[in-house]
Coordinates of C-alpha atoms in Angstrom, one line a residue:
M246 CA -2.3 22.8 -9.4
N247 CA -5.6 21.9 -11.1
V248 CA -6.7 18.4 -11.0
K249 CA -9.7 16.3 -12.1
I250 CA -11.1 13.4 -10.2
K251 CA -13.2 10.7 -12.0
E252 CA -14.7 7.7 -10.4
Y253 CA -15.5 4.2 -11.8
E254 CA -18.3 2.2 -10.3
L255 CA -17.5 -1.5 -10.1
P256 CA -20.0 -4.1 -11.4
H257 CA -20.2 -6.2 -8.2
A258 CA -22.0 -4.3 -5.5
D259 CA -20.0 -3.8 -2.2
S260 CA -16.9 -5.6 -3.4
G261 CA -14.7 -3.7 -1.0
P262 CA -11.7 -2.5 -3.2
Y263 CA -8.8 -1.9 -0.9
G264 CA -5.3 -2.3 -2.3
I265 CA -4.3 -1.1 -5.8
T266 CA -1.2 -1.4 -8.1
S267 CA -0.2 -0.6 -11.6
G268 CA 0.7 -3.8 -13.6
R269 CA 3.3 -4.2 -16.3
D270 CA 0.4 -4.7 -18.7
G271 CA -0.6 -1.0 -18.2
A272 CA -3.8 -1.9 -16.3
L273 CA -4.7 -1.3 -12.6
W274 CA -4.9 -4.4 -10.4
F275 CA -6.8 -4.2 -7.1
T276 CA -8.1 -6.4 -4.2
Q277 CA -11.8 -6.9 -3.5
H278 CA -11.9 -8.4 0.0
K279 CA -15.7 -8.5 0.3
T280 CA -16.2 -10.5 -2.9
N281 CA -12.9 -12.5 -2.7
R282 CA -11.6 -11.4 -6.0
I283 CA -8.7 -9.7 -7.7
G284 CA -9.8 -7.1 -10.1
R285 CA -8.2 -5.7 -13.2
M286 CA -9.2 -2.4 -14.8
T287 CA -7.8 -0.8 -17.9
I288 CA -7.1 2.9 -18.0
K289 CA -10.2 3.1 -20.2
G290 CA -12.4 1.6 -17.4
K291 CA -12.9 -2.0 -18.7
V292 CA -13.0 -4.4 -15.7
E293 CA -12.5 -8.2 -15.3
H294 CA -12.2 -10.3 -12.2
F295 CA -10.2 -13.3 -10.9
N296 CA -11.6 -15.5 -8.2
I297 CA -9.3 -16.3 -5.3
P298 CA -9.3 -20.1 -4.7
T299 CA -9.5 -19.9 -0.9
I300 CA -12.9 -18.8 0.4
N301 CA -13.0 -15.6 2.5
A302 CA -9.3 -15.0 2.0
G303 CA -9.4 -11.4 3.0
A304 CA -7.1 -10.1 0.2
L305 CA -5.8 -6.6 1.1
S306 CA -2.4 -5.4 -0.2
I307 CA -1.3 -6.0 -3.8
I308 CA 1.8 -5.4 -5.9
S309 CA 3.0 -6.0 -9.4
T310 CA 6.5 -7.3 -9.8
T311 CA 9.2 -6.6 -12.4
Q312 CA 8.3 -10.1 -13.9
G313 CA 4.7 -9.0 -14.4
D314 CA 3.2 -11.2 -11.7
I315 CA 0.6 -9.9 -9.2
W316 CA 1.2 -10.7 -5.6
F317 CA -1.3 -10.1 -2.7
T318 CA -1.8 -10.8 0.9
E319 CA -4.6 -13.0 2.1
N320 CA -5.1 -11.6 5.6
K321 CA -7.7 -14.0 6.8
A322 CA -6.5 -17.1 5.1
N323 CA -2.9 -16.8 6.3
K324 CA -1.6 -17.1 2.8
I325 CA 0.3 -15.1 0.2
G326 CA -1.3 -15.2 -3.3
K327 CA 0.3 -14.9 -6.7
L328 CA -1.6 -14.3 -9.9
T329 CA 0.6 -15.1 -12.9
I330 CA 0.7 -13.3 -16.2
I331 CA -1.3 -16.2 -17.7
G332 CA -4.1 -15.8 -15.1
E333 CA -3.3 -18.7 -12.8
I334 CA -3.4 -18.1 -9.0
M335 CA -1.0 -19.8 -6.7
E336 CA -1.1 -19.6 -2.9
Y337 CA 1.6 -20.0 -0.3
V338 CA 0.5 -21.0 3.1
L339 CA 2.5 -19.3 5.9
P340 CA 4.4 -21.5 8.4
N341 CA 2.7 -20.1 11.5
P342 CA -1.1 -20.0 11.8
D343 CA -3.0 -16.7 12.2
S344 CA -0.1 -14.6 11.1
A345 CA -2.5 -12.1 9.3
P346 CA -0.2 -11.0 6.4
F347 CA -0.9 -7.4 5.4
G348 CA 1.7 -5.3 3.6
I349 CA 3.7 -6.7 0.6
T350 CA 6.5 -5.5 -1.7
E351 CA 9.1 -6.8 -4.1
G352 CA 12.6 -7.0 -2.7
H353 CA 15.9 -6.0 -4.4
H354 CA 16.5 -9.4 -5.8
G355 CA 13.1 -10.4 -6.9
D356 CA 12.0 -12.0 -3.6
I357 CA 8.7 -11.1 -2.0
W358 CA 8.6 -9.4 1.4
F359 CA 5.5 -9.0 3.6
T360 CA 4.4 -8.1 7.1
E361 CA 2.6 -10.3 9.5
M362 CA 0.3 -8.2 11.7
N363 CA -0.7 -10.8 14.2
G364 CA 2.5 -12.9 13.9
N365 CA 4.7 -9.9 14.6
R366 CA 7.1 -10.9 12.0
I367 CA 8.5 -9.9 8.6
G368 CA 8.2 -12.7 6.0
R369 CA 10.1 -13.3 2.8
I370 CA 9.3 -15.7 -0.1
L371 CA 12.4 -16.7 -2.1
P372 CA 12.2 -17.3 -5.9
S373 CA 12.3 -21.0 -5.0
G374 CA 9.1 -20.7 -3.1
E375 CA 10.7 -21.1 0.3
T376 CA 9.4 -18.9 3.1
I377 CA 11.6 -17.3 5.7
E378 CA 10.3 -15.3 8.7
Y379 CA 12.0 -12.8 11.0
D380 CA 10.7 -12.0 14.5
L381 CA 10.4 -8.4 15.4
P382 CA 12.0 -7.1 18.7
H383 CA 8.9 -5.4 20.2
P384 CA 5.8 -7.6 21.0
A385 CA 2.5 -6.8 19.3
S386 CA 4.0 -4.1 17.2
Y387 CA 1.5 -4.7 14.3
P388 CA 3.7 -4.4 11.2
S389 CA 1.7 -2.8 8.4
F390 CA 3.0 -1.6 5.0
I391 CA 6.5 -2.4 3.7
V392 CA 8.7 -1.1 0.9
A393 CA 12.1 -1.8 -0.5
G394 CA 14.3 1.2 0.3
S395 CA 17.1 3.0 -1.6
D396 CA 19.6 1.6 0.8
H397 CA 19.1 -2.1 -0.1
A398 CA 17.1 -2.7 3.0
L399 CA 13.3 -3.1 3.6
W400 CA 11.4 -0.4 5.5
F401 CA 8.0 -0.9 7.2
T402 CA 5.6 0.7 9.6
L403 CA 4.9 -0.6 13.1
N404 CA 1.4 0.6 13.8
Q405 CA 1.0 -0.3 17.5
S406 CA 4.6 0.2 18.7
N407 CA 4.7 3.6 17.0
Q408 CA 7.9 3.0 15.1
I409 CA 9.4 2.7 11.6
G410 CA 11.3 -0.5 11.1
R411 CA 14.2 -1.4 8.9
I412 CA 15.3 -4.9 8.0
T413 CA 18.4 -5.9 6.1
L414 CA 18.6 -8.7 3.6
E415 CA 20.3 -10.7 6.4
G416 CA 17.4 -10.2 8.7
E417 CA 18.8 -7.6 11.1
V418 CA 16.1 -5.3 12.4
T419 CA 16.4 -1.7 13.6
T420 CA 13.5 0.4 14.8
Y421 CA 13.0 4.2 15.1
Q422 CA 10.5 5.7 17.5
L423 CA 8.2 8.4 16.1
P424 CA 8.1 11.8 17.8
T425 CA 4.3 11.9 18.0
A426 CA 2.9 9.5 20.6
Q427 CA 0.4 6.9 19.4
A428 CA 0.7 8.2 15.8
G429 CA -0.3 4.9 14.3
P430 CA 1.9 4.7 11.1
V431 CA 0.4 2.8 8.2
G432 CA 1.4 3.4 4.6
I433 CA 5.0 3.9 3.6
T434 CA 6.8 4.6 0.2
N435 CA 10.0 5.6 -1.3
G436 CA 10.2 9.4 -1.8
P437 CA 11.8 11.2 -4.8
D438 CA 14.5 12.4 -2.3
E439 CA 15.7 8.9 -1.4
A440 CA 14.0 9.1 2.0
L441 CA 11.0 7.1 3.1
W442 CA 7.7 8.8 3.5
F443 CA 4.8 7.5 5.6
V444 CA 1.4 8.4 7.0
E445 CA 0.3 8.6 10.6
I446 CA -3.4 7.6 10.7
N447 CA -3.9 8.6 14.3
G448 CA -1.3 11.4 14.5
N449 CA -2.9 13.1 11.4
K450 CA 0.5 13.8 10.0
I451 CA 2.8 12.8 7.1
G452 CA 6.2 11.6 8.2
R453 CA 9.6 11.5 6.5
I454 CA 12.5 9.3 7.6
T455 CA 16.0 9.3 6.0
T456 CA 17.9 6.1 5.6
S457 CA 20.0 7.2 8.6
G458 CA 16.9 7.5 10.8
V459 CA 16.2 11.2 10.9
I460 CA 12.5 11.9 11.2
N461 CA 10.4 14.9 10.3
E462 CA 6.6 15.2 10.6
Y463 CA 4.1 17.5 8.8
A464 CA 0.6 18.1 10.1
I465 CA -2.3 17.6 7.7
P466 CA -4.5 20.7 7.6
T467 CA -7.8 18.8 7.9
P468 CA -8.4 17.4 11.4
N469 CA -8.9 13.7 11.7
A470 CA -8.1 13.1 8.1
R471 CA -7.0 9.5 8.8
P472 CA -4.3 9.1 6.1
H473 CA -3.9 5.5 5.0
A474 CA -1.7 4.9 1.9
I475 CA 1.0 7.0 0.2
V476 CA 2.9 6.9 -3.1
T477 CA 5.3 9.1 -5.0
G478 CA 3.5 10.8 -7.9
P479 CA 4.6 11.6 -11.4
D480 CA 5.0 15.2 -10.4
G481 CA 7.7 14.6 -7.9
A482 CA 5.4 15.1 -4.9
L483 CA 3.9 12.5 -2.5
W484 CA 0.2 11.6 -2.8
F485 CA -1.9 10.0 0.0
T486 CA -5.4 8.9 0.7
E487 CA -7.4 10.5 3.5
W488 CA -9.8 7.9 4.7
G489 CA -11.4 10.0 7.4
S490 CA -11.9 13.3 5.5
N491 CA -12.7 11.8 2.1
Q492 CA -9.9 13.5 0.3
I493 CA -6.7 12.9 -1.7
G494 CA -3.7 14.7 -0.2
R495 CA -0.5 16.0 -1.8
I496 CA 2.7 16.9 0.0
T497 CA 5.8 18.4 -1.6
V498 CA 9.3 17.4 -0.4
N499 CA 9.3 20.8 1.4
G500 CA 6.3 19.9 3.4
K501 CA 3.6 21.9 1.6
I502 CA 0.2 20.1 1.7
T503 CA -2.8 20.5 -0.6
E504 CA -6.0 18.5 -0.4
Y505 CA -8.6 17.5 -3.0
P506 CA -12.1 16.3 -2.1
I507 CA -13.5 13.1 -3.6
P508 CA -16.9 13.6 -5.3
T509 CA -18.5 10.6 -3.7
K510 CA -19.3 11.1 0.0
N511 CA -17.9 8.5 2.4
A512 CA -15.9 6.9 -0.3
E513 CA -13.4 5.3 2.1
P514 CA -10.2 5.7 0.0
H515 CA -7.5 3.2 0.8
G516 CA -4.8 2.1 -1.6
I517 CA -3.2 4.5 -4.1
A518 CA -0.9 4.0 -7.2
V519 CA 0.4 5.7 -10.2
G520 CA -1.2 4.4 -13.4
S521 CA 0.4 3.9 -16.8
D522 CA -1.4 7.0 -17.9
H523 CA 0.5 9.1 -15.3
A524 CA -2.7 9.7 -13.2
L525 CA -3.2 8.8 -9.6
W526 CA -5.6 5.8 -9.1
F527 CA -7.0 4.9 -5.8
A528 CA -9.3 2.2 -4.4
E529 CA -12.5 3.3 -2.7
E530 CA -14.1 0.8 -0.4
C531 CA -17.5 2.2 -1.5
N532 CA -17.1 0.0 -4.6
K533 CA -15.4 2.4 -6.9
L534 CA -11.9 3.2 -8.3
G535 CA -10.9 6.8 -8.4
R536 CA -8.7 8.5 -10.9
L537 CA -7.0 11.9 -10.3
S538 CA -5.5 13.5 -13.4
F539 CA -3.6 16.8 -13.9
V540 CA -5.3 19.6 -15.8
Q541 CA -3.2 22.0 -17.7
N542 CA -3.8 25.7 -16.9
P543 CA -5.3 27.6 -19.8

């Protein structure tokens, strides 16, 4: 497969783009934790910014909901932020201090689910604005990314306890131990095969878990690639960022991995999303957004 990678420099130096999502408006929305802003870029490269009300909020993960709102985690401020379609930002303070929210996703009924790294909990914001929290069974498990699965449950990575977690809408938690010790799972997404796919930042592998808990792992060819985030691409494969080796990786559902180098050295790629233009967009902490598009063979 032939691909082309183009990068867009952001106007504010060292803004620290981290999470990225595709909005209902067709634009890319991303967090900038170093300048305390939420950014918006059209697929043509036009950029605008929205200031987060809380100083030094530490905005990291970001999603766009079916309603068109943008939600994000404020890791340092202990809040969940919501940017409405008319440009207003609302913030929800979490019940417990220093919970350090990180991953975030939309649930099956329009509620917002998120992970609390320090709090060791899974949180949920109902449409009414009420926050519910669920304690995790293993202490200091460091829940990271979270996604709504095909089985009407939520699935999440437990970075320090080396597990994949599942929580039902009623709050019942099940955990699955990874075969590789100290693998450090981070990103997780729904695959095209109804399984969940995740990355192991320390194990240097891509993992797959079925909704019944069967796990397979696939080694990344480049040593110490440090995979971070993963998404299902428009081509039916899984695409992931390699923070350590400065590449974008692709894995088929059969486990075949291909890697593509990022032009800028030490770009520090983190979040990745599919844009409205059917390209892969990724956030580079070096103050750029990257775009990977597919090139037709002659």
